[in-house]
Amino acid sequence: MENRRVSPEEIYDSAMNSESMAHAALLVTGEGRRLGMNAAAQSTIHQAQLVTYSHGKIEAVGSAMKLLRLALAAAVAPSPDAGAVVLGHQRGSPAIATISPMRLSNGSRAVIILLEADQLPDQLLVQRLCNLSGLTGAEAEIAAGIGNNMTLRQIAEARQVAVSTVRAQLKQIASKMSCNRQSQIASVVRSIIPG
């Protein structure tokens, strides 16, 4: 089998033209100006579930607006950086925007955004929580859920455990993270997500 290098344009064309692609894919500038999107992205924007399109720009819905803007700027910086942002929820599950820098054939910089909903917690975030706070893997997944605005019931259902089990683990999480309230845990988790 022949190995050949695939250009960013080929990746973009494949993502934008694939009707079977489940994830919403957008190509934007560092300021959020839309350059292209696939059918799943059009549907997501039309329903205003995670992002909206207004005044010529893609914007996150809710509190993630500033985080998305920062991630887009980082992706087109002189030393581009990929990242991920929790945008909110779709049908009660966390939704992650994966931000990937891309250089177009004309030399300009752009960003591919993949919106992924209904997935398990970001394993990179879980690992970071384990390393930074001394949480177990299960505790880190619960903390990630809290940071993604999931309710204890949603976390319990996703983990297939009783809500009382999640509450008991939440006490350990709060202790290890030196937090007094669930909102403090969420704030700490959200501060770890980008990057």
XYZ file of N, CA and C in Angstrom:
585
model
N 0.845 -1.180 0.000
C 0.000 0.000 0.000
C 0.888 1.240 0.000
N 0.566 2.193 -0.848
C 1.381 3.386 -1.002
C 1.045 4.416 0.074
N 2.086 4.934 0.718
C 1.895 6.002 1.696
C 2.017 7.333 0.982
N 1.021 8.197 1.168
C 1.118 9.519 0.603
C 0.595 10.512 1.628
N 1.130 11.681 1.563
C 0.741 12.741 2.493
C -0.604 13.334 2.057
N -1.519 13.463 2.998
C -2.837 14.012 2.707
C -2.819 15.491 3.077
N -3.276 16.324 2.167
C -3.261 17.766 2.415
C -4.417 18.166 3.330
N -4.283 19.300 4.019
C -5.391 19.793 4.840
C -6.669 19.995 4.033
N -6.526 20.434 2.777
C -7.710 20.637 1.943
C -8.432 19.322 1.687
N -7.672 18.223 1.498
C -8.306 16.918 1.283
C -9.059 16.465 2.530
N -8.469 16.702 3.698
C -9.150 16.355 4.951
C -10.421 17.174 5.077
N -10.305 18.469 4.825
C -11.464 19.356 4.910
C -12.550 18.932 3.924
N -12.160 18.702 2.653
C -13.137 18.302 1.644
C -13.842 17.016 2.035
N -13.088 16.069 2.574
C -13.677 14.804 3.008
C -14.685 15.023 4.130
N -14.323 15.857 5.108
C -15.224 16.125 6.231
C -16.464 16.887 5.788
N -16.297 17.856 4.906
C -17.419 18.692 4.496
C -18.363 17.976 3.541
N -17.840 17.060 2.748
C -18.660 16.421 1.716
C -19.188 15.052 2.115
N -18.816 14.563 3.293
C -19.265 13.244 3.720
C -20.649 13.342 4.339
N -21.635 12.775 3.649
C -22.992 12.785 4.191
C -23.122 11.825 5.360
N -22.221 10.870 5.448
C -22.316 9.886 6.530
C -21.611 10.351 7.801
N -20.942 11.495 7.737
C -20.213 11.976 8.913
C -21.200 12.398 9.992
N -21.080 11.827 11.170
C -22.020 12.104 12.257
C -21.717 13.420 12.956
N -20.459 13.825 12.968
C -20.072 15.028 13.697
C -20.234 16.273 12.835
N -20.594 17.348 13.497
C -20.667 18.630 12.823
C -19.247 19.119 12.611
N -18.929 19.527 11.385
C -17.593 20.029 11.053
C -17.737 21.409 10.427
N -16.952 22.348 10.960
C -16.959 23.719 10.451
C -15.531 24.135 10.141
N -15.377 24.963 9.125
C -14.100 25.593 8.831
C -14.316 27.082 9.025
N -13.527 27.683 9.922
C -13.699 29.095 10.254
C -12.341 29.789 10.295
N -12.401 31.108 10.303
C -11.189 31.902 10.514
C -10.937 31.978 12.022
N -9.827 32.565 12.397
C -9.513 32.736 13.814
C -10.480 33.654 14.533
N -11.198 34.477 13.782
C -12.204 35.364 14.377
C -13.576 34.715 14.412
N -13.684 33.491 13.867
C -14.955 32.780 13.875
C -15.789 32.965 12.619
N -15.237 33.644 11.603
C -15.980 33.809 10.352
C -16.052 32.469 9.627
N -17.239 32.101 9.222
C -17.472 30.801 8.593
C -16.910 30.752 7.177
N -16.132 29.701 6.903
C -15.617 29.453 5.564
C -16.345 28.276 4.923
N -16.865 27.370 5.748
C -17.581 26.208 5.240
C -18.091 25.355 6.382
N -19.058 24.465 6.064
C -19.576 23.542 7.077
C -20.275 22.384 6.385
N -20.384 21.261 7.103
C -21.096 20.115 6.553
C -22.566 20.176 6.971
N -23.355 19.201 6.523
C -24.798 19.185 6.788
C -25.089 19.078 8.281
N -24.297 18.291 9.010
C -24.516 18.152 10.462
C -24.309 19.489 11.170
N -23.338 20.272 10.725
C -23.107 21.596 11.316
C -24.263 22.533 10.995
N -24.769 22.475 9.767
C -25.909 23.317 9.404
C -27.101 23.015 10.299
N -27.341 21.737 10.544
C -28.453 21.340 11.406
C -28.248 21.837 12.829
N -27.021 21.687 13.351
C -26.714 22.130 14.709
C -26.910 23.632 14.838
N -26.423 24.378 13.875
C -26.559 25.832 13.926
C -28.021 26.227 13.766
N -28.729 25.561 12.862
C -30.142 25.865 12.649
C -30.944 25.665 13.944
N -30.614 24.636 14.685
C -31.327 24.347 15.919
C -30.750 25.108 17.107
N -29.643 25.850 16.896
C -28.975 26.643 17.944
C -28.717 25.819 19.195
N -28.283 24.578 19.003
C -28.044 23.698 20.138
C -26.718 23.987 20.828
N -25.671 24.184 20.049
C -24.340 24.358 20.629
C -23.683 25.656 20.187
N -23.876 25.978 18.918
C -23.304 27.201 18.371
C -24.360 27.907 17.536
N -24.167 29.203 17.364
C -25.053 29.977 16.509
C -24.207 30.687 15.466
N -24.851 31.171 14.438
C -24.185 31.921 13.383
C -24.895 33.248 13.282
N -24.232 34.302 13.740
C -24.846 35.617 13.641
C -23.771 36.657 13.350
N -24.169 37.670 12.611
C -23.251 38.750 12.220
C -22.003 38.191 11.535
N -22.191 37.105 10.777
C -21.097 36.524 10.020
C -20.114 35.690 10.810
N -20.414 35.423 12.096
C -19.478 34.675 12.926
C -20.169 33.521 13.650
N -19.365 32.488 13.920
C -19.801 31.360 14.740
C -19.588 31.746 16.197
N -20.597 31.553 17.028
C -20.491 31.854 18.459
C -20.990 30.660 19.257
N -20.356 30.396 20.373
C -20.834 29.359 21.282
C -22.077 29.870 21.996
N -22.965 28.954 22.314
C -24.164 29.293 23.072
C -23.806 29.231 24.550
N -24.176 30.251 25.284
C -23.983 30.224 26.734
C -22.617 30.680 27.182
N -22.179 30.111 28.301
C -20.980 30.585 28.989
C -19.668 30.223 28.296
N -19.700 29.370 27.292
C -18.461 28.946 26.625
C -18.019 29.911 25.528
N -18.748 31.004 25.327
C -18.443 31.921 24.236
C -16.994 32.424 24.306
N -16.569 32.876 25.466
C -15.213 33.420 25.610
C -14.163 32.324 25.404
N -14.412 31.120 25.936
C -13.455 30.015 25.773
C -13.287 29.643 24.304
N -14.386 29.638 23.555
C -14.291 29.319 22.129
C -13.484 30.384 21.400
N -13.733 31.645 21.704
C -12.971 32.728 21.061
C -11.477 32.596 21.343
N -11.124 32.288 22.586
C -9.705 32.120 22.945
C -9.086 30.936 22.212
N -9.825 29.830 22.115
C -9.310 28.633 21.434
C -9.112 28.903 19.946
N -10.022 29.638 19.323
C -9.873 29.964 17.902
C -8.653 30.859 17.683
N -8.462 31.843 18.552
C -7.299 32.728 18.431
C -5.999 31.948 18.596
N -5.979 30.996 19.528
C -4.771 30.184 19.746
C -4.468 29.302 18.542
N -5.495 28.875 17.829
C -5.308 27.992 16.672
C -4.731 28.713 15.466
N -4.825 30.039 15.420
C -4.269 30.788 14.291
C -3.085 31.654 14.708
N -2.615 31.485 15.927
C -1.462 32.240 16.428
C -0.203 31.830 15.662
N 0.881 32.614 15.764
C 2.125 32.247 15.077
C 2.604 30.829 15.397
N 2.407 30.392 16.630
C 2.662 28.990 16.995
C 1.312 28.370 17.307
N 0.610 27.864 16.285
C -0.768 27.409 16.476
C -0.876 26.277 17.489
N -1.992 26.295 18.222
C -2.229 25.314 19.266
C -3.631 24.746 19.103
N -3.744 23.425 19.100
C -5.046 22.763 19.068
C -5.624 22.775 20.470
N -6.904 22.569 20.573
C -7.529 22.552 21.885
C -8.909 21.946 21.827
N -9.593 22.033 22.949
C -10.968 21.541 23.055
C -11.719 22.431 24.023
N -13.001 22.618 23.749
C -13.842 23.460 24.583
C -15.158 22.723 24.815
N -15.619 22.709 26.049
C -16.944 22.169 26.351
C -17.939 23.276 26.036
N -18.814 23.014 25.055
C -19.742 24.047 24.615
C -21.064 24.008 25.355
N -21.449 22.922 25.864
C -22.741 22.817 26.528
C -23.262 21.417 26.416
N -24.551 21.331 26.255
C -25.187 20.022 26.217
C -26.088 19.889 25.014
N -26.184 18.694 24.556
C -27.100 18.351 23.485
C -27.801 17.088 23.955
N -29.113 17.154 24.113
C -29.885 16.034 24.628
C -29.345 15.553 25.966
N -28.877 16.486 26.815
C -28.457 16.145 28.166
C -27.048 15.633 28.311
N -26.275 15.546 27.237
C -24.913 15.027 27.310
C -23.921 16.138 26.991
N -22.704 16.020 27.499
C -21.715 17.054 27.198
C -21.360 17.062 25.715
N -21.025 18.220 25.222
C -20.605 18.367 23.833
C -19.239 19.027 23.820
N -18.327 18.453 23.074
C -16.957 18.941 23.004
C -16.688 19.484 21.610
N -16.081 20.669 21.547
C -15.618 21.223 20.275
C -14.109 21.010 20.226
N -13.667 20.203 19.285
C -12.239 19.994 19.074
C -11.770 21.039 18.067
N -10.769 21.804 18.468
C -10.270 22.916 17.665
C -8.932 22.507 17.058
N -8.852 22.479 15.726
C -7.622 22.061 15.036
C -7.161 23.133 14.065
N -5.901 23.593 14.224
C -5.378 24.589 13.290
C -5.162 23.986 11.906
N -5.265 24.827 10.903
C -5.088 24.369 9.528
C -4.511 25.513 8.701
N -3.536 25.202 7.867
C -2.996 26.202 6.945
C -3.525 25.852 5.559
N -4.171 26.825 4.934
C -4.730 26.619 3.603
C -3.638 26.745 2.549
N -3.927 26.273 1.344
C -2.914 26.292 0.280
C -2.481 27.712 -0.086
N -3.327 28.711 0.183
C -2.937 30.092 -0.112
C -2.088 30.697 1.016
N -1.775 29.894 2.032
C -0.923 30.343 3.129
C -1.676 30.908 4.316
N -2.966 31.179 4.158
C -3.727 31.725 5.290
C -4.046 30.619 6.301
N -4.323 31.046 7.519
C -4.639 30.101 8.583
C -6.152 30.010 8.756
N -6.597 28.820 9.105
C -8.007 28.579 9.370
C -8.099 27.575 10.517
N -9.316 27.280 10.926
C -9.539 26.376 12.041
C -10.656 25.408 11.665
N -10.429 24.123 11.908
C -11.493 23.132 11.768
C -12.064 22.897 13.161
N -13.380 22.998 13.282
C -14.065 22.720 14.537
C -14.906 21.464 14.332
N -14.666 20.450 15.143
C -15.508 19.257 15.139
C -16.330 19.271 16.415
N -17.647 19.209 16.283
C -18.528 19.188 17.438
C -18.939 17.748 17.690
N -18.623 17.273 18.881
C -18.923 15.889 19.234
C -19.791 15.872 20.482
N -20.984 15.314 20.352
C -21.901 15.213 21.486
C -22.106 13.745 21.830
N -22.727 13.524 22.969
C -23.056 12.173 23.429
C -21.824 11.285 23.548
N -20.753 11.813 24.063
C -19.563 10.995 24.221
C -19.176 10.915 25.685
N -18.317 9.983 25.973
C -17.803 9.846 27.329
C -16.897 11.025 27.638
N -16.590 11.265 28.905
C -15.725 12.395 29.235
C -14.396 12.329 28.484
N -13.884 13.473 28.136
C -12.603 13.606 27.461
C -11.528 12.941 28.317
N -10.881 11.929 27.777
C -9.898 11.176 28.556
C -8.669 12.002 28.901
N -8.328 12.980 28.078
C -7.215 13.867 28.402
C -7.559 14.700 29.635
N -8.791 15.209 29.687
C -9.239 15.965 30.853
C -9.253 15.076 32.091
N -9.748 13.858 31.953
C -9.786 12.918 33.086
C -8.368 12.686 33.605
N -7.422 12.477 32.700
C -6.034 12.258 33.112
C -5.461 13.483 33.806
N -5.764 14.666 33.287
C -5.290 15.898 33.918
C -5.843 16.029 35.338
N -7.133 15.717 35.498
C -7.741 15.796 36.831
C -7.094 14.811 37.793
N -6.783 13.608 37.304
C -6.093 12.620 38.137
C -4.726 13.150 38.566
N -3.983 13.684 37.618
C -2.628 14.158 37.903
C -2.607 15.390 38.801
N -3.520 16.326 38.541
C -3.492 17.588 39.277
C -4.144 17.518 40.653
N -5.150 16.667 40.787
C -5.918 16.655 42.036
C -5.832 15.351 42.803
N -5.153 14.371 42.257
C -5.040 13.087 42.945
C -6.331 12.291 42.940
N -7.196 12.562 41.957
C -8.458 11.830 41.867
C -8.235 10.461 41.246
N -9.090 9.508 41.593
C -9.089 8.220 40.895
C -9.713 8.442 39.528
N -9.616 7.472 38.647
C -10.221 7.598 37.332
C -11.722 7.834 37.410
N -12.406 7.086 38.269
C -13.855 7.241 38.429
C -14.200 8.622 38.970
N -13.443 9.078 39.951
C -13.689 10.406 40.518
C -13.455 11.491 39.464
N -12.411 11.325 38.664
C -12.109 12.321 37.631
C -13.214 12.370 36.580
N -13.791 11.217 36.230
C -14.895 11.204 35.271
C -16.112 11.921 35.841
N -16.371 11.747 37.131
C -17.488 12.445 37.769
C -17.206 13.943 37.792
N -15.997 14.326 38.153
C -15.634 15.751 38.171
C -15.770 16.351 36.775
N -15.357 15.610 35.747
C -15.494 16.089 34.368
C -16.963 16.303 34.032
N -17.812 15.400 34.472
C -19.247 15.557 34.260
C -19.788 16.795 34.954
N -19.335 17.038 36.175
C -19.748 18.239 36.917
C -19.300 19.485 36.142
N -18.072 19.458 35.632
C -17.564 20.589 34.857
C -18.321 20.801 33.562
N -18.934 19.743 33.056
C -19.720 19.819 31.821
C -21.201 20.078 32.105
N -21.506 20.531 33.326
C -22.870 20.886 33.734
C -23.842 19.714 33.743
N -23.339 18.510 33.895
C -24.226 17.361 34.008
C -24.773 17.302 35.434
N -26.007 16.824 35.570
C -26.578 16.629 36.899
C -26.033 15.326 37.476
N -26.171 15.167 38.783
C -25.713 13.921 39.414
C -26.469 12.725 38.835
N -27.739 12.910 38.537
C -28.529 11.822 37.939
C -27.981 11.450 36.549
N -27.654 12.463 35.731
C -27.099 12.183 34.397
C -25.763 11.454 34.510
N -24.940 11.870 35.471
C -23.647 11.209 35.676
C -23.862 9.773 36.105
N -24.794 9.565 37.031
C -25.081 8.210 37.515
C -25.575 7.323 36.375
N -26.466 7.847 35.539
C -26.974 7.066 34.407
C -25.858 6.729 33.426
N -25.009 7.703 33.138
C -23.901 7.474 32.204
C -22.919 6.440 32.745
N -22.703 6.453 34.052
C -21.758 5.521 34.681
C -22.433 4.222 35.112
N -23.760 4.154 34.987
C -24.552 2.991 35.367
C -24.356 2.621 36.832
N -24.463 3.655 37.688
C -24.388 3.469 39.142
C -25.533 4.250 39.772
N -25.734 4.040 41.069
C -26.776 4.757 41.785
C -26.352 6.202 42.034
N -27.330 7.095 42.119
C -27.048 8.502 42.411
C -26.346 8.614 43.762
N -26.709 7.756 44.724
C -26.065 7.787 46.047
C -24.574 7.478 45.946
N -24.189 6.632 45.018
C -22.771 6.324 44.806
C -22.035 7.562 44.293
N -22.657 8.270 43.343
C -22.045 9.485 42.803
C -21.926 10.540 43.906
N -22.959 10.659 44.756
C -22.905 11.629 45.862
C -21.762 11.300 46.823
N -21.585 10.034 47.134
C -20.500 9.631 48.037
C -19.142 9.956 47.419
N -18.995 9.679 46.128
C -17.731 9.985 45.455
C -17.521 11.490 45.353
N -18.604 12.246 45.222
C -18.511 13.697 45.128
C -17.891 14.292 46.394
N -18.184 13.709 47.536
C -17.580 14.182 48.794
C -16.068 13.994 48.773
N -15.609 12.861 48.260
C -14.171 12.606 48.147
C -13.526 13.567 47.147
N -14.219 13.802 46.051
C -13.714 14.721 45.029
C -13.544 16.116 45.615
N -14.568 16.591 46.317
C -14.517 17.926 46.920
C -13.352 18.035 47.890
N -13.138 16.991 48.673
C -12.039 16.998 49.637
C -10.689 17.057 48.924
N -10.505 16.227 47.908
C -9.225 16.180 47.192
C -8.952 17.460 46.403
N -10.021 18.107 45.939
C -9.857 19.316 45.134
C -9.931 20.585 45.989
N -10.052 20.404 47.316
C -10.159 21.528 48.258
C -11.313 22.465 47.886
N -12.454 21.874 47.582
C -13.647 22.628 47.214
C -14.731 22.385 48.259
N -15.544 23.398 48.491
C -16.644 23.271 49.440
C -17.979 23.029 48.763
N -18.088 23.391 47.486
C -19.358 23.270 46.784
C -19.142 22.656 45.399
N -20.220 22.107 44.865
C -20.194 21.511 43.536
C -19.834 22.565 42.487
N -20.310 23.793 42.672
C -20.000 24.865 41.708
C -18.502 25.172 41.679
N -17.815 25.004 42.816
C -16.366 25.218 42.848
C -15.652 24.119 42.058
N -16.133 22.890 42.190
C -15.559 21.782 41.413
C -15.713 22.083 39.925
N -16.917 22.504 39.524
C -17.176 22.823 38.114
C -16.234 23.911 37.621
N -16.023 24.923 38.434
C -15.143 26.030 38.051
C -13.705 25.557 37.863
N -13.223 24.721 38.772
C -11.857 24.192 38.664
C -11.724 23.349 37.398
N -12.700 22.476 37.150
C -12.655 21.607 35.970
C -12.638 22.451 34.700
N -13.485 23.450 34.623
C -13.557 24.295 33.417
C -12.244 25.048 33.183
N -11.528 25.350 34.255
C -10.256 26.044 34.088
C -9.171 25.128 33.528
N -9.382 23.831 33.614
C -8.404 22.839 33.139
C -8.675 22.456 31.691
N -9.901 22.572 31.211
C -10.291 22.038 29.911
C -9.473 22.559 28.745
N -9.315 23.873 28.526
C -8.554 24.303 27.352
C -7.097 23.910 27.431
N -6.498 23.738 26.267
C -5.057 23.536 26.233
C -4.678 22.134 26.138
